[in-house]
């Protein structure tokens, strides 16, 4: 059977052409899907054993100068959750997350005009403070920043730069990330990698893109040599131009996760709690993910991105909430030294 041959080839050498990927993305054959997910799990097992990494999510400023049509925090949404946390608040949250067992702190923000005005001094210092006081690696997700700032974050040893292209279809990009430059966004990632940071690339699905668009993206993103790759299903947001967009189920996201694993055997691939909350963990892990992201302390007052509040106050988006579910799948939460060892190898 052609589909099974494609999966076998991918599992052996990570290679497939566009047409092969389209075939797998379009399949609804249960046997083929089971084989796809099994192959992805097997590759994870081979390269990572039973270890699953966990990332704490610190969305410390939700102010943004941009107006992405899909985003709850877009500038013109008056109905959003707007806040900016200060240094002490961020450090206390980061410590709490580290004590709870997360392997990395993801410092995320909207393209906050205040931070741009002050040249990101406070965020640069936060990277130093987290290294010194919390002793955890840091991911920065500040959106597009200048080459000089990327160099400065690299000099402070920020381990990871996350910046998601969302799509490699330029027409669709223009409709989603309105008034933003496709090439500038791509360039920032290349620059960060050149400066020695690890990079995370990502896609959104459920936006009317074709299987061909996704195949193009999967092949193109590999060229960036990202250490971490992700996909999230679009969640329509109140108060935005896309609030009435028909929400899609998560089948395509799961297929893309498995293909990301088959195309990037050794990559980190997150199961984000930010799409379906804790109930979405198992299916994503079973599709080949090896990181759990969007862990948020219940009383921190912090928001998620796509699911700004789901499962946060209930304390399900925590390491303690995730642990028993991983155990039931024969997996375990990796400790800090194991993540640091992976990082050392990757860098
Ligand atoms: N402001 C920075 C930026 O845009 O790069 C940092 C935030 S970034 C980590 C937020 C990411 O979450 C987006 O790039 C997108 O991939 C995802 N996202 C945002 N809104 C979403 C939604 N409604 N549904 C699904 N994913 C979403
Ligand atoms: C997540 N809510 O991991 C976060 C966010 C930013 N680097 C990541 C989208 O799902
Ligand atoms: Fe701003 Fe990022 Fe949301 Fe776009 S996705 S509006 S850049 S916070």
XYZ file of C-alpha atoms and ligand atoms in Angstrom:
392
model
C 0.000 0.000 0.000
C 1.402 3.365 -1.068
C 0.612 5.170 2.213
C 2.379 2.566 4.305
C 5.446 2.679 2.047
C 5.623 6.443 2.495
C 5.452 6.076 6.287
C 8.177 3.426 6.261
C 10.419 5.614 4.119
C 9.913 8.586 6.429
C 10.660 6.505 9.500
C 13.881 5.246 7.919
C 15.351 8.424 6.494
C 12.988 11.321 7.164
C 12.416 11.823 3.455
C 9.228 12.302 1.461
C 8.211 14.583 -1.373
C 5.358 17.061 -1.422
C 2.956 14.658 -3.087
C 3.646 11.938 -0.464
C 2.920 14.378 2.336
C -0.312 15.503 0.686
C -1.405 11.863 0.423
C -0.867 11.313 4.145
C -2.456 14.623 5.113
C -5.569 13.699 3.152
C -5.946 10.111 4.333
C -8.846 9.136 6.536
C -8.017 5.437 6.466
C -7.915 4.292 10.116
C -5.225 1.669 9.488
C -2.957 4.184 7.831
C -3.497 6.703 10.624
C -2.741 4.119 13.304
C 0.473 3.254 11.494
C 1.389 6.934 11.147
C 0.974 7.616 14.879
C 2.722 4.375 15.861
C 5.723 5.274 13.681
C 5.880 8.728 15.293
C 5.769 7.247 18.819
C 8.459 4.749 17.936
C 10.804 7.504 16.742
C 10.177 9.474 19.925
C 10.920 6.374 21.980
C 14.137 5.745 20.038
C 15.484 9.258 20.551
C 13.969 10.291 23.881
C 12.927 7.091 25.657
C 10.096 7.698 28.119
C 11.077 11.324 28.835
C 8.631 14.174 28.281
C 9.835 17.756 28.851
C 7.634 20.472 30.377
C 7.655 24.238 29.749
C 6.246 26.950 31.981
C 4.396 29.688 30.149
C 4.830 33.276 31.355
C 2.782 35.616 29.165
C 4.005 38.675 31.027
C 2.636 41.448 28.830
C -0.477 41.148 26.706
C -0.146 44.641 25.179
C 0.448 44.504 21.453
C 0.995 46.994 18.623
C -0.105 44.400 16.040
C -3.542 43.426 14.878
C -3.294 39.772 13.856
C -6.784 38.788 12.769
C -6.699 35.480 14.692
C -5.430 36.811 18.024
C -7.386 37.583 21.179
C -4.726 40.118 22.197
C -4.696 42.100 18.924
C -4.431 45.850 19.440
C -8.017 46.676 18.541
C -9.689 44.060 20.752
C -11.206 46.058 23.597
C -12.653 42.868 25.036
C -9.405 41.124 25.865
C -7.339 40.513 29.025
C -4.738 43.278 29.195
C -1.950 43.364 31.806
C 1.783 43.837 32.210
C 3.646 42.043 35.024
C 6.670 43.647 36.698
C 10.057 42.095 37.397
C 9.189 40.852 40.900
C 5.935 39.290 39.734
C 7.610 37.519 36.812
C 10.424 36.198 38.981
C 8.007 34.900 41.620
C 5.966 33.107 38.940
C 9.112 31.688 37.296
C 10.317 30.370 40.679
C 6.972 28.783 41.381
C 7.022 27.122 37.958
C 10.574 25.860 38.455
C 9.704 24.473 41.894
C 6.731 22.678 40.353
C 9.139 20.884 38.008
C 9.099 22.663 34.637
C 12.275 22.397 32.547
C 12.169 25.813 30.855
C 10.577 29.233 31.295
C 8.910 30.652 28.158
C 8.881 34.462 28.446
C 6.167 35.550 26.054
C 4.579 38.897 25.260
C 2.645 40.809 22.665
C 4.674 43.284 20.630
C 4.329 45.646 23.581
C 5.040 49.261 22.512
C 6.404 50.031 26.001
C 9.055 47.342 25.730
C 10.002 48.471 22.248
C 10.311 52.039 23.586
C 12.692 51.031 26.377
C 14.785 48.856 24.034
C 13.743 45.641 25.826
C 16.064 46.462 28.752
C 13.707 44.955 31.327
C 13.246 41.740 29.346
C 16.980 41.358 28.752
C 17.500 41.702 32.488
C 14.760 39.146 33.142
C 16.720 36.583 31.125
C 19.745 37.177 33.377
C 17.604 37.112 36.515
C 15.922 33.837 35.603
C 19.264 32.209 34.852
C 20.754 33.474 38.102
C 17.835 33.154 40.494
C 15.662 30.415 39.014
C 18.353 28.352 37.293
C 16.221 27.356 34.331
C 16.795 27.798 30.583
C 14.738 30.535 28.940
C 12.728 30.711 25.749
C 11.892 34.187 24.492
C 8.748 34.834 22.437
C 8.804 38.608 21.852
C 7.586 38.576 18.236
C 9.775 40.173 15.575
C 12.704 42.159 16.985
C 15.740 43.825 15.409
C 18.987 42.011 14.578
C 20.723 44.027 17.293
C 18.253 42.863 19.917
C 18.518 39.273 18.754
C 22.283 39.552 19.198
C 21.792 41.008 22.645
C 19.456 38.202 23.741
C 21.956 35.682 22.361
C 24.735 37.415 24.320
C 22.628 36.982 27.483
C 22.463 33.312 26.595
C 18.699 33.091 26.046
C 18.529 29.468 24.964
C 15.505 29.479 22.643
C 13.813 31.999 20.320
C 10.213 31.101 19.411
C 8.670 32.822 16.397
C 6.002 31.099 14.339
C 5.487 31.771 10.651
C 1.967 30.212 10.993
C 1.859 29.422 7.245
C 4.231 29.377 4.288
C 1.446 30.564 1.988
C 2.267 34.260 1.582
C -1.286 35.158 0.605
C -2.701 33.565 3.735
C 0.045 35.124 5.893
C -0.988 38.549 4.636
C -4.597 37.915 5.649
C -3.639 36.685 9.119
C -0.713 38.833 10.154
C -2.009 42.007 8.568
C 0.522 44.785 7.894
C 3.408 42.498 8.871
C 6.321 41.471 6.683
C 6.651 37.769 5.839
C 10.357 37.978 5.056
C 11.223 39.974 8.166
C 9.592 37.287 10.282
C 11.527 34.566 8.508
C 14.759 36.538 8.724
C 14.554 36.979 12.504
C 14.637 33.207 12.995
C 17.616 32.742 10.712
C 19.420 35.545 12.518
C 18.692 34.019 15.932
C 20.044 30.666 14.835
C 23.156 32.285 13.393
C 23.692 33.958 16.764
C 23.651 30.566 18.466
C 20.110 30.442 19.807
C 17.934 27.385 19.252
C 14.772 28.228 17.366
C 11.187 27.065 17.453
C 9.117 27.289 14.272
C 5.348 26.799 14.192
C 2.208 26.515 12.092
C -1.475 27.128 12.662
C -4.040 24.863 11.063
C -7.791 25.091 10.528
C -7.563 28.389 8.665
C -8.712 27.225 5.259
C -5.237 26.208 4.128
C -4.908 23.286 1.673
C -3.051 20.008 2.229
C -0.572 21.310 -0.358
C 0.018 24.438 1.748
C 0.758 22.279 4.777
C 3.095 20.009 2.819
C 4.965 23.078 1.512
C 5.260 24.397 5.050
C 6.492 21.099 6.478
C 9.224 20.926 3.849
C 10.149 24.612 4.054
C 10.347 24.799 7.828
C 12.903 22.017 7.877
C 15.315 24.294 6.000
C 15.430 26.571 9.045
C 16.861 23.710 11.119
C 14.545 24.360 14.050
C 15.190 22.458 17.267
C 11.504 22.626 18.140
C 8.498 22.602 15.788
C 4.837 22.997 16.599
C 1.335 23.209 15.226
C -1.824 24.530 16.870
C -5.396 24.379 15.613
C -6.897 27.838 15.271
C -9.318 28.700 18.101
C -11.736 31.528 17.126
C -11.523 34.476 19.551
C -14.244 36.815 20.785
C -13.922 40.399 19.694
C -11.766 39.632 16.646
C -12.554 39.725 12.908
C -12.344 35.907 12.869
C -14.657 35.232 15.805
C -17.281 33.555 13.579
C -14.783 31.474 11.610
C -15.911 27.819 11.569
C -13.781 25.966 14.139
C -12.179 22.735 12.854
C -11.695 19.494 14.751
C -8.179 18.468 15.778
C -7.604 15.601 13.332
C -5.392 17.647 11.027
C -3.296 18.949 13.935
C -2.594 15.354 15.019
C -1.573 14.293 11.523
C 0.735 17.302 11.231
C 2.325 16.507 14.603
C 3.054 12.943 13.471
C 4.492 14.163 10.162
C 6.632 16.714 11.990
C 8.069 13.827 14.007
C 8.645 11.703 10.886
C 10.344 14.603 9.097
C 12.354 15.810 12.114
C 13.192 12.675 14.081
C 15.114 14.396 16.860
C 13.069 17.579 17.205
C 11.193 18.719 20.265
C 7.485 18.837 19.452
C 5.054 20.357 21.959
C 1.665 19.095 22.979
C 0.212 22.494 23.824
C -2.371 22.677 26.608
C -3.400 25.941 24.946
C -5.670 24.314 22.340
C -7.906 21.799 24.145
C -6.592 22.056 27.688
C -5.633 18.934 29.631
C -8.168 16.790 27.731
C -6.123 17.299 24.589
C -2.900 15.975 26.092
C -3.205 12.255 25.378
C -4.010 12.476 21.666
C -1.095 14.844 21.060
C 1.362 12.713 23.022
C 0.126 9.669 21.112
C 0.839 11.518 17.851
C 4.528 11.833 18.781
C 4.931 14.957 20.964
C 7.682 15.033 23.573
C 7.145 18.387 25.320
C 4.129 19.721 27.237
C 3.773 23.493 26.925
C 1.528 26.217 28.283
C 1.853 25.165 31.931
C 0.501 28.114 33.951
C 0.325 28.529 37.745
C -3.370 28.652 38.755
C -3.171 31.816 40.866
C -0.669 33.791 38.796
C -3.271 35.871 36.982
C -1.553 34.945 33.714
C -3.403 34.175 30.493
C -2.840 31.542 27.821
C -2.907 32.551 24.160
C -5.465 30.486 22.223
C -7.277 29.275 25.362
C -6.712 32.247 27.627
C -8.364 30.744 30.721
C -9.295 27.085 30.033
C -8.109 24.746 32.858
C -5.843 27.408 34.394
C -7.796 28.306 37.557
C -8.652 24.641 38.094
C -4.916 23.851 38.298
C -5.004 21.290 35.484
C -2.417 23.157 33.429
C 0.328 22.231 35.911
C 3.072 19.611 36.127
C 1.020 17.873 38.825
C -1.974 17.847 36.472
C 0.072 16.408 33.612
C 2.115 13.841 35.527
C -0.511 11.120 36.158
C -1.722 11.337 32.574
C 1.780 10.778 31.211
C 2.289 7.928 33.640
C -0.849 6.239 32.333
C 0.771 6.316 28.886
C 3.988 4.714 30.165
C 5.859 8.032 30.047
C 7.317 10.397 32.659
C 8.135 14.042 33.306
C 11.861 14.592 32.661
C 13.882 16.387 35.330
C 15.840 19.586 34.957
C 19.215 17.853 34.466
C 17.817 15.725 31.673
C 16.571 18.814 29.846
C 19.873 20.621 30.378
C 21.720 17.586 28.988
C 19.498 17.665 25.885
C 20.164 21.414 25.501
C 23.919 20.985 25.768
C 23.859 18.355 23.062
C 21.579 20.448 20.824
C 23.672 23.603 21.119
N 3.392 38.256 20.048
C 4.352 37.249 19.750
C 4.145 36.690 18.365
O 3.052 36.882 17.813
O 5.058 36.060 17.856
C 4.348 36.157 20.785
C 3.018 35.417 20.945
S 3.006 34.032 19.888
C 3.785 32.882 20.925
C 1.398 33.516 19.863
C 1.233 32.327 18.948
O 0.118 31.599 19.371
C 0.961 32.732 17.517
O 2.163 32.864 16.802
C 0.084 31.612 17.009
O 0.883 30.592 16.470
C -0.591 31.110 18.275
N -1.982 31.613 18.364
C -2.363 32.869 18.651
N -3.710 32.987 18.632
C -4.181 31.762 18.342
C -5.494 31.230 18.193
N -6.558 31.998 18.315
N -5.614 29.918 17.907
C -4.520 29.140 17.785
N -3.257 29.594 17.911
C -3.082 30.883 18.186
C 2.062 27.416 24.195
N 0.648 29.249 24.947
O 3.135 26.835 24.345
C 1.988 28.888 24.558
C 2.499 29.769 23.433
C 4.800 30.703 22.976
N 6.180 30.366 22.830
C 3.984 29.476 23.183
C 1.659 29.658 22.156
O 1.087 26.846 23.749
Fe 0.289 40.548 18.841
Fe 1.435 38.137 18.755
Fe -1.253 38.408 19.019
Fe -0.127 39.018 16.709
S -0.134 36.968 17.683
S -1.652 40.281 17.804
S 1.841 39.864 17.345
S 0.286 39.027 20.497
